[in-house]
Every structure is written in C-alpha cells, then in structure tokens.
Amino acid sequence: MIEQSLPALAKALATKEISSVELTQLYLDRIARHNPQLNAFITVDPARSLAQAHAADARLARGEGGPLTGIPIAHKDIFCTQGWLTTCASKMLSNFISPYDAAVITRFKAAGAVLLGKTNMDEFAMGSSNETSFFGPVKNPWNLTCVPGGSSGGSAAAVAARLAPAATGTDTGGSIRQPAALCNLTGMKPTYGVVSRYGMIAFASSLDQAGPLGRSAADCAVLLNSMAGFDERDSTSLDRPGEDYSREINAVTDGQPLAGLKIGLPAEFFGDGCSPEVMQLVEQAIAGYRKLGAETVAIRLPSMGLSVAAYYVIAPAEASSNLARFDGVRYGHRAPDYQDLNEMYSRSRAQGFGAEVKRRILIGTYVLSHGYYDAYYLQAQRIRRLIASDFAEAFRQCDVIIGPTSPSTAFKLGEKAADPVQMYLSDIYTIAVNLAGLPAISLPCGFAGGLPAGLQLIGNYFSEARLLNVAHRYQQANAWHLQSPAEL
Amino acid sequence: MKQWEVVIGIETHAQLSTQAKIFSGSSTAFGASPNVQANAVDIALPGVLPVLNRGAVECAIRFGLAVEAQIAPRSVFARKNYFYPDLPKGYQISQYELPVVVGGKLSIQIGEVEKVVRLTRAHLEEDAGKSLHEELGHQFVGKSGIDLNRAGTPLLEIVTEPDLRSAAEAVAYARVLHALVRWIGICDGNMQEGSFRCDANVSVRPVGQTHLGTRREIKNLNSFRFMQQAIDYEVQWQIATLEDGGRIEQATVLFDPDSGATRAMRSKEDAHDYRYFPDPDLLPLVIDAQWVDRMRAQMPELPAAKRDRLITDYGLSAYDAKVLTTSLELAGYYEAAVAAAGKSNAKACANWVTVDLAARLNREAREISDSCVSAEQLGGLVARIGDGTISNNIAKRVFDAMWNGEGSSADEIIARDGLQQITDSSALEALIDEVLSANATMVGEFRAGKEKAFNALVGKAMKATRGQANPQQVNELLRKKLG
Amino acid sequence: MSLTPEQVRRVAHLARIEISDPEVHSTLGHMNEIFGLIEAMQAVDTTGVEPMAHAQDVAQRLRADRVTETGQLDEQRAAFQAIAPETEAGLYLVPKVIE
C-alpha cells in the first residue's frame, strides 16, 4: 500500500479495499516508528487525523469522494493550520496555535484529504539542509548521516521514507526542488501566483510559492489540482480559468510521446560548479529525452551567474520586513525578562530567532537602509529583470529548459552548516526560477554513491501541465522515481 | 534686530470615510470595544495578506480632482519599516516614491488677500492602532495597552509645499482643507475622534535668506486652536533659540495644551531609517482615464465654484456666499430653500439661513442635517414673506411653530391660525376707526401735539390686528385719519 | 566592501535584535563573506533596466468597500488573544510606551 500512487490510493478507497481510517493509521504507525530517527515531523496529532479520516470515510460512503478524499497528506509547518501548532520550525512560534487555516490547508480540507501532520523545515524556510530548524535537523532517509535538503526537508524525508503518501512544500529559492532532488522525489514550484500565499508564513513574498512534493509527476499533478486556484485574499494570486494539471499526463500517446519538444540546454547549467557524478546522470537523462522524441538546442542564460547575488539581497530584504511582526506583542515568544519596550523587542527576537534567520534579517535590514538601497536593493531588482529577460529570450528558442536541480547529491549533516556562503551556493540552479517567477519541477534521474540526484525542468509561465507531462513521460520510460530507501 | 521669516508646511492625515479598512474587511466604525474590529489581517497574524479597498482609492481620486492635481496612472505601495506596539506588522503600508495624487493647489483667504497654497502630493496609507497609557488604571503601572481597532483605517496624507508664512495662514489652510474633505465626502472631519490630524513642519530664517532653516515637526495637532498655539509657541522658541546663538536640531515635537509648549518626542529619536521598499504583497495601483472620468462626473460642485455662482446668480454678498459654502450640507440646504422660495427670494433665504436658522441650530447644538425645519419648509415660509402674505415678525412665529412641529408647512400654519396680513384697506380702516374711538384721550393728546401718543396709537392698532397688518400701512392710515 | 562592528550594531538595533559583543564579531565575519558573494552584482551595468519588484506584470486587484468581517467578533478577539503573551480587558499589554 505504501508504494501506491495517489490515483491508485483513491481507487482503493473508492472500492473500499481500504478505509481512510486504516490508511491513516498505517501512516501514523510508520511515523511513530520511524520519525524519532528522521525527525521529519514537528507535530502529529493522531486523534485529529483519525477524526478527519472518519469524516472522509463517511464522505466516500456517500459517494462524494474526489481524487484526494481520505488520503493522508503531510503539510510543511509553514502553513497556518487552525487549532494546530504552526511553528515555522522557530522557537519564535514554538507556542503558536494558529487561529486560522491557510488557503492551501482549506483547499485540501475541501478535497477531503486527511491532515497527517506538520513537517519539519528550515526555520522560516531559510536554509538548504533543514539544519536551521529549532526542532533539530531532519535526516535523509537514503543516508541518515546526510541532509535531506531544505527548506522543505521534513516533507521530502517523510514522503521518501513512506511516512506520508505525499506532502506540500514551499519554494522561495529551491526549497521544494532541492530536497526533492536529494530525496529521490518529484517536486514542483508552480508559476508565481498560481497557488495562494494566504496563510503561508512569508519568507520573501515576491518569491515564495507553495507546491507539491510526491513520488511521481502524476501524483504532483493530482496535488496541484487541489492546491492551485484563485484566492481573492492574496493580491498576487492570479485570476485565471481553472485547469486540470493532469490533462497532458492522461492524454494517450504513441512511442515518441515528446516528439517535437524542444529542450533548451543552457551553457550556464553545464559548466563548472556541478559535481561530475550529478552531471553524468543529467546527461543520461537528456539522452533519455532524445529517445522520447525531444530535440535539444543550446541556449544561453547570460545573467544566471548573478542570481545567487541578487537573491541574497532581495530575499533577506523582504524577510527583514516580513519577520518584523514577530515582536512578542500579539503572539509568539516573548522574553521573560526585560526593562522596557525596546529590550522586550530585542530580547524576544534575539531569543526567538535562530542564527541563520538573524543573519538574513540583518543583511536585509542593511541593504534597505539609508545610503545602501540603490546600490543593493535596486541593483538586485534590475538584475532580477535581466534574469527574467534571459528566460523570456530562451523560451523563444525552446519549450523546456533542462539542467541539474542541485550541484551535488545530499551532503553530510554539519558539512556546510557553519559556512553560509557554501550553503547558499547549493541553490545556484534553482534560484533564478524564483526570481523570474517561472514554474519548474525536479525529478529523480539516478543515483551516485547510493544517493539520488535530481533533474530540473523549467517551463514558461503557466506551463505546469506541460512540465508535469514532460516529467511524467520520462518516468514512464525510467524507474528512478520508483526506488525507495531501505526500510529503517 | 534681525527680521525673521516663518516657513510652514503642513501634512494632514485625513481618515477616509470608507465602510471597511484599507487592506481588510474589518469595519472602520469608531468606538467599538478594544480589538474587536481587528481581524487576522489587522493584527498581522503570520501568513495574512493585504488586498486594497476600491473605496479608499476613489476617495483619493476625488481629492485629486478637487485640488486640480494629477491622478497618477500608476502608483506604488511601499513599506515603511519601524517598530512600535501599535504597528502590528512592524511596518506601515504607505506610498513613497510614486503617490496616487501628485501636485494640486488650494486657495486660502488671508484678510482680503487670496493666497494659493501648493500641494506636493497626497498618498494612501494605513492608520496605526492606539496605545493607551493612563486610561488603564493603577493596576497596570508601567504598561501600555494596545487597541488595534484603528489599525488599517484608510488615511489620505496630504502634504503641502512650505508655502505658509504664519500660524494664521497654517490655520486658514487647515480650515479650508477640512471643509473641502468634508465637502467631497471623503472624510467626516471629526477632529476629536482623530479623523483629521495635522502635523506642522515649522522653521524660521532671516528675511532674505533663500535656503530653508532647520525644521521641527509638530505632530498630531487635532484642533485649529492648538495648531495656532503650537505654531506660535514653536516660532517664538525657534527665534529665541537662534537669537541666543543656539542651533535648531531637526526633531519631532509634541504640543502640550496644558503648558502651551512643545517638547521633543523621545520615542522617535532613532527612527529615521524607515527602509522604504515596494510592498511585495501589493501590485502597482493602476488608475485609467476612464475611471478618473467616471469619478469626475460624480463630483459635487466645489466650494469656490459654488460661491461664485451664488454671488452671480443670486446676487448674494461675498460674505453670505462664503458662509453658505462652509459645508456641502449647508449649501445644499440653502439651494433647496431657494428652489422652494423662488429665485427672487434668494437674498431673503440667505438671511434666514445665516441668521435665524443658524441661531436656532446653534442654540440647540444641532447640525444642519438635523434641523427641525427643512429647506422646503423654510423656502415656503420665505415665499410668504416675499409675496406679502405675512410680515417678517409673523414669519418668526410661523418658523417657531414649524420648528416645534406644530404644522407641516408655513401655508398650513398661516391658514390655520389666520395669520395672513390684512391687506384689505377697508377692513383695516374699520379696525382703525374702532381703535380711534376707543382711545379718544390719546387722540386728544396727539392733536395737542404729543407725537408719543401717535406711536401708542400705532401700537394699539397693531394689537387690534394681532400683528397681521402691515405696520407701514397702519401708519399711513392713522396719519390720514388724524390729519 | 567590509562592514564595521558599529554598522552591525546599528543594523541589529534597527532590526531590534539584541546582540552581544562576541556575536557582533562572528556576525561581522559571516556578513562580510555573504557580501563578498553579493558584490558580484556591482560589476554589472544596469543603466536603463527597470527594477523588477514582482514576478508578474499585473495591476493591483481591488476589493469592494464592504465590511466582510462580521459575526462573533468578541469570540474572534478571545481566540486571537488566547495566544497572546499578555492581555487585559481586551488590550494587548506591553511595557509602557514613552512618547
């Protein structure tokens, strides 16, 4: 059962092969058994989850089930969930019981999905290894001495270890794709504005986007069908006609399903900076795509190399402002001792935030401050425009851009924790996508040294259905994504 | 001794008369119990997001049209970052580099001279909550209580160029602006409740110096009287400081009405780096020409235009025209009264509105909007004076009767109480004959040369007519009969 | 470029994060390394490039001026304040604000 796809689970539930309560209990048992080693979940609440499963069973019995009704889903602890602890993996919110639901949670509830638990993450989604969590690091199920990636590391580890059939994540600079790559999963960052940000605790508002983490592109399409949609409460949510992200996947094709597809290979993705083992697997995958009928074209993304620099101005700038609301007045951590208002603020924040979060707040405060704004913030925004223009130009020549998701496979716990710059560079291939607001997906493309590597596909705005299909056709022809880690 | 020139610029925060807050669906109503009108967005729960209220934008467009400013086709919301307990997000959403209203001007009257005050800009922003201190009582010594009901109330911040040269000019500007925002219906102007608050940037410089002196900003002036006092004090203080060889440091100051002095605020000392940047949660506000045209079509006639029209169309004095255009309600009342009374009675209507009605409203502390006599009723009354049906004195009685609800129209009261003027001279002559025969002694005294006796006879005659005769006519008839 | 300890302290104060002297120095080191990465931007001539603040080039959507927050507002306040560090009589309490 734990290897079943989401459509297969939906069928098993619909045909009463298994009940939602049984399925939920199965995963709760696995979490109880394996989470102490993995630390993938911050909060599980079996009673609540099972109550939702009962309700889902009743709904299924009435014949009102949908593709996700009764299926347990794990949610990143960045989504506000009414009545549940919602911590963002921070001491600051370690006591925060959310009084409301995020849009994503509401949509999954409406679909009848069961909330299986809240997953660990980098604190406030700031990190690429899940080591900045106040609740401790998450371990990679493929190798417990390695990181699962981040910031959606708990979601990735949970799905990879079969502690959840699927999960949600958020991606500000690669936080869905990079852990997907490091844990042998499929993860998608949709076009900015496709999934509502309402109730998703903001890190960098102009870059943050929620998306699915699953075992296959087909599962991700099912999840995205539930997550995506206009929300009038989010000014950046795009009011577009609804679409079925599975439609291309479900279309019948012949032996060359991707005939005519033009895949762009940017020189900037194939130079230095990527480990040879990962690069070899990426090249193999490209060869696989040619077999499926795709042709490749060489393209350039000349400003790509500046994406990390621009990102580490824009994201901290927005974060420094977004995190100002955590002041110990209305919710969250308040320092026990203080003499006056300023001390209350500065101690509560010094105690409530971890080192990486503080570092980014300070950088963000600095680049916005008087005398530095033009040289840093505005310059970064101009470079952001150049990067977006690069992609616009590239998509005149190709349909999809391919490259590695991460320059390496999972690194060791602690290996980069003390070196922020090395950590930041692990996102060199993912960040530009967020700056441009494009959709991208990471899918498994093989193993090096027993650790999975990820292939990244980047599409033009609103090309989610196509990207999912391009990933799906590869997964039809290859079985990397079906590999699971040894049982712990 | 040096001659000093005073330079003042005013920033006004006008709370906009919308139903809901600028970025959330909470009510803006004043006076609710603390924090019940503060929803998830207003208290800045993690994850919440702002969505802009169309009504607030329309208020800004109306203002821009009223002051002949440019309505920016594209404006941008920015975050102004600072920590303060009444600012739940740790930043205020405001407009910085690209405001919605650019430029504009407003005319003020200084004695006989008209002066044009240039506006720099007007921008939309959200109000903060309130910090309560002493109100909390003794059990909370050392603490402040935060009420976020006001947080997120839409504000239009209206900024002038440093064009004002005295406290009197500043107050004149503030009054004209206050009347205008109420006139165009974008702000209730309630200064006690904080709906209209001014900050004054004050500096002085030696006459002839071209560059501006260092300014100090007096915050939160919530009455015209305090504005006058605060600026007067501040100007004297700055001049005295400079003449004593001191220097003015840029500062934010508060006016204390009890001491009549200004003092520097402690809390804002380090708050000069607001780290403005475009709010990533809000997209650029786009206002197309069609929208502006639709708003223009809905604009009321503005005070200056109406004033001119009252003078030329109705022949009113400049003074009456000015008084009648102090508010849209008053001007509307007046024009409705004229519509009922007829244009020939326009001047009489002006007198009734500015004198009799104003006095009565004032005595009962009522607003024109809840006058007990409607404009139609008053117009009907003035019409009856104009056509000679009743005298001015009788009219006052009819007005009282209408005010007290003793009749729905002047005509009804006049007919019911038989108050119409006696214009039939034969009936009047008969009455006068009766008076003369009943007061033979007085007639004798008059004939003996006592002019006072004539006045007494007029009084007797008027009394006999219950005041309904035309005094002029009574006078003439008496003279004739006694002559 | 290279930051000074004073700049780190000033930024920490602006951000209301208490920072000890040893922390100033370790933070300074990290920030300088990160700015080393960021400095790559400065070599690029971006004259005439329009800054990009949003991923999508769309205009702000507007909501109707209508109160949508209705219902049990007292209960909502109670729910919000149940998670607050210190409240009294419906107010959030903080150390005295000095104006």
PDB file of N, CA, C and O in Angstrom, chain B residues 231-250:
ATOM      1  N   ILE B 231       2.073  76.461  16.873  1.00  0.00           N
ATOM      2  CA  ILE B 231       2.979  77.099  15.905  1.00  0.00           C
ATOM      3  C   ILE B 231       3.501  78.416  16.465  1.00  0.00           C
ATOM      4  O   ILE B 231       4.694  78.718  16.354  1.00  0.00           O
ATOM      5  N   ASP B 232       2.620  79.183  17.090  1.00  0.00           N
ATOM      6  CA  ASP B 232       3.068  80.451  17.686  1.00  0.00           C
ATOM      7  C   ASP B 232       4.183  80.198  18.692  1.00  0.00           C
ATOM      8  O   ASP B 232       5.218  80.861  18.682  1.00  0.00           O
ATOM      9  N   TYR B 233       3.972  79.190  19.560  1.00  0.00           N
ATOM     10  CA  TYR B 233       4.984  78.893  20.560  1.00  0.00           C
ATOM     11  C   TYR B 233       6.287  78.457  19.888  1.00  0.00           C
ATOM     12  O   TYR B 233       7.372  78.933  20.225  1.00  0.00           O
ATOM     13  N   GLU B 234       6.146  77.548  18.923  1.00  0.00           N
ATOM     14  CA  GLU B 234       7.319  76.976  18.266  1.00  0.00           C
ATOM     15  C   GLU B 234       8.130  78.060  17.553  1.00  0.00           C
ATOM     16  O   GLU B 234       9.364  78.085  17.626  1.00  0.00           O
ATOM     17  N   VAL B 235       7.429  78.971  16.887  1.00  0.00           N
ATOM     18  CA  VAL B 235       8.114  80.050  16.166  1.00  0.00           C
ATOM     19  C   VAL B 235       8.886  80.926  17.152  1.00  0.00           C
ATOM     20  O   VAL B 235      10.066  81.229  16.951  1.00  0.00           O
ATOM     21  N   GLN B 236       8.222  81.289  18.250  1.00  0.00           N
ATOM     22  CA  GLN B 236       8.889  82.136  19.256  1.00  0.00           C
ATOM     23  C   GLN B 236      10.110  81.423  19.816  1.00  0.00           C
ATOM     24  O   GLN B 236      11.165  82.008  20.001  1.00  0.00           O
ATOM     25  N   TRP B 237       9.922  80.131  20.080  1.00  0.00           N
ATOM     26  CA  TRP B 237      11.018  79.340  20.664  1.00  0.00           C
ATOM     27  C   TRP B 237      12.207  79.266  19.712  1.00  0.00           C
ATOM     28  O   TRP B 237      13.353  79.456  20.100  1.00  0.00           O
ATOM     29  N   GLN B 238      11.897  79.023  18.424  1.00  0.00           N
ATOM     30  CA  GLN B 238      12.996  78.906  17.448  1.00  0.00           C
ATOM     31  C   GLN B 238      13.728  80.238  17.296  1.00  0.00           C
ATOM     32  O   GLN B 238      14.966  80.280  17.256  1.00  0.00           O
ATOM     33  N   ILE B 239      12.958  81.327  17.231  1.00  0.00           N
ATOM     34  CA  ILE B 239      13.603  82.638  17.071  1.00  0.00           C
ATOM     35  C   ILE B 239      14.457  82.946  18.304  1.00  0.00           C
ATOM     36  O   ILE B 239      15.618  83.367  18.194  1.00  0.00           O
ATOM     37  N   ALA B 240      13.874  82.689  19.492  1.00  0.00           N
ATOM     38  CA  ALA B 240      14.623  82.973  20.726  1.00  0.00           C
ATOM     39  C   ALA B 240      15.896  82.131  20.778  1.00  0.00           C
ATOM     40  O   ALA B 240      16.969  82.632  21.143  1.00  0.00           O
ATOM     41  N   THR B 241      15.773  80.867  20.399  1.00  0.00           N
ATOM     42  CA  THR B 241      16.935  79.976  20.421  1.00  0.00           C
ATOM     43  C   THR B 241      18.035  80.507  19.501  1.00  0.00           C
ATOM     44  O   THR B 241      19.206  80.588  19.874  1.00  0.00           O
ATOM     45  N   LEU B 242      17.631  80.893  18.276  1.00  0.00           N
ATOM     46  CA  LEU B 242      18.624  81.378  17.315  1.00  0.00           C
ATOM     47  C   LEU B 242      19.218  82.709  17.756  1.00  0.00           C
ATOM     48  O   LEU B 242      20.413  82.947  17.620  1.00  0.00           O
ATOM     49  N   GLU B 243      18.367  83.569  18.303  1.00  0.00           N
ATOM     50  CA  GLU B 243      18.888  84.879  18.724  1.00  0.00           C
ATOM     51  C   GLU B 243      19.816  84.752  19.919  1.00  0.00           C
ATOM     52  O   GLU B 243      20.689  85.589  20.119  1.00  0.00           O
ATOM     53  N   ASP B 244      19.619  83.673  20.697  1.00  0.00           N
ATOM     54  CA  ASP B 244      20.542  83.425  21.808  1.00  0.00           C
ATOM     55  C   ASP B 244      21.810  82.729  21.328  1.00  0.00           C
ATOM     56  O   ASP B 244      22.618  82.277  22.150  1.00  0.00           O
ATOM     57  N   GLY B 245      21.950  82.580  20.028  1.00  0.00           N
ATOM     58  CA  GLY B 245      23.146  81.943  19.494  1.00  0.00           C
ATOM     59  C   GLY B 245      23.059  80.435  19.438  1.00  0.00           C
ATOM     60  O   GLY B 245      24.041  79.753  19.164  1.00  0.00           O
ATOM     61  N   GLY B 246      21.862  79.892  19.684  1.00  0.00           N
ATOM     62  CA  GLY B 246      21.693  78.437  19.665  1.00  0.00           C
ATOM     63  C   GLY B 246      21.460  77.929  18.258  1.00  0.00           C
ATOM     64  O   GLY B 246      21.438  78.691  17.288  1.00  0.00           O
ATOM     65  N   ARG B 247      21.308  76.605  18.160  1.00  0.00           N
ATOM     66  CA  ARG B 247      21.039  75.972  16.878  1.00  0.00           C
ATOM     67  C   ARG B 247      19.749  75.168  16.988  1.00  0.00           C
ATOM     68  O   ARG B 247      19.421  74.650  18.041  1.00  0.00           O
ATOM     69  N   ILE B 248      19.055  75.052  15.866  1.00  0.00           N
ATOM     70  CA  ILE B 248      17.860  74.214  15.863  1.00  0.00           C
ATOM     71  C   ILE B 248      18.268  72.835  15.359  1.00  0.00           C
ATOM     72  O   ILE B 248      18.901  72.713  14.314  1.00  0.00           O
ATOM     73  N   GLU B 249      17.931  71.820  16.134  1.00  0.00           N
ATOM     74  CA  GLU B 249      18.156  70.445  15.697  1.00  0.00           C
ATOM     75  C   GLU B 249      16.855  69.934  15.103  1.00  0.00           C
ATOM     76  O   GLU B 249      15.779  70.172  15.661  1.00  0.00           O
ATOM     77  N   GLN B 250      16.984  69.201  13.990  1.00  0.00           N
ATOM     78  CA  GLN B 250      15.771  68.618  13.427  1.00  0.00           C
ATOM     79  C   GLN B 250      15.153  67.675  14.460  1.00  0.00           C
ATOM     80  O   GLN B 250      15.856  66.875  15.075  1.00  0.00           O
TER      81      GLN B 250
END
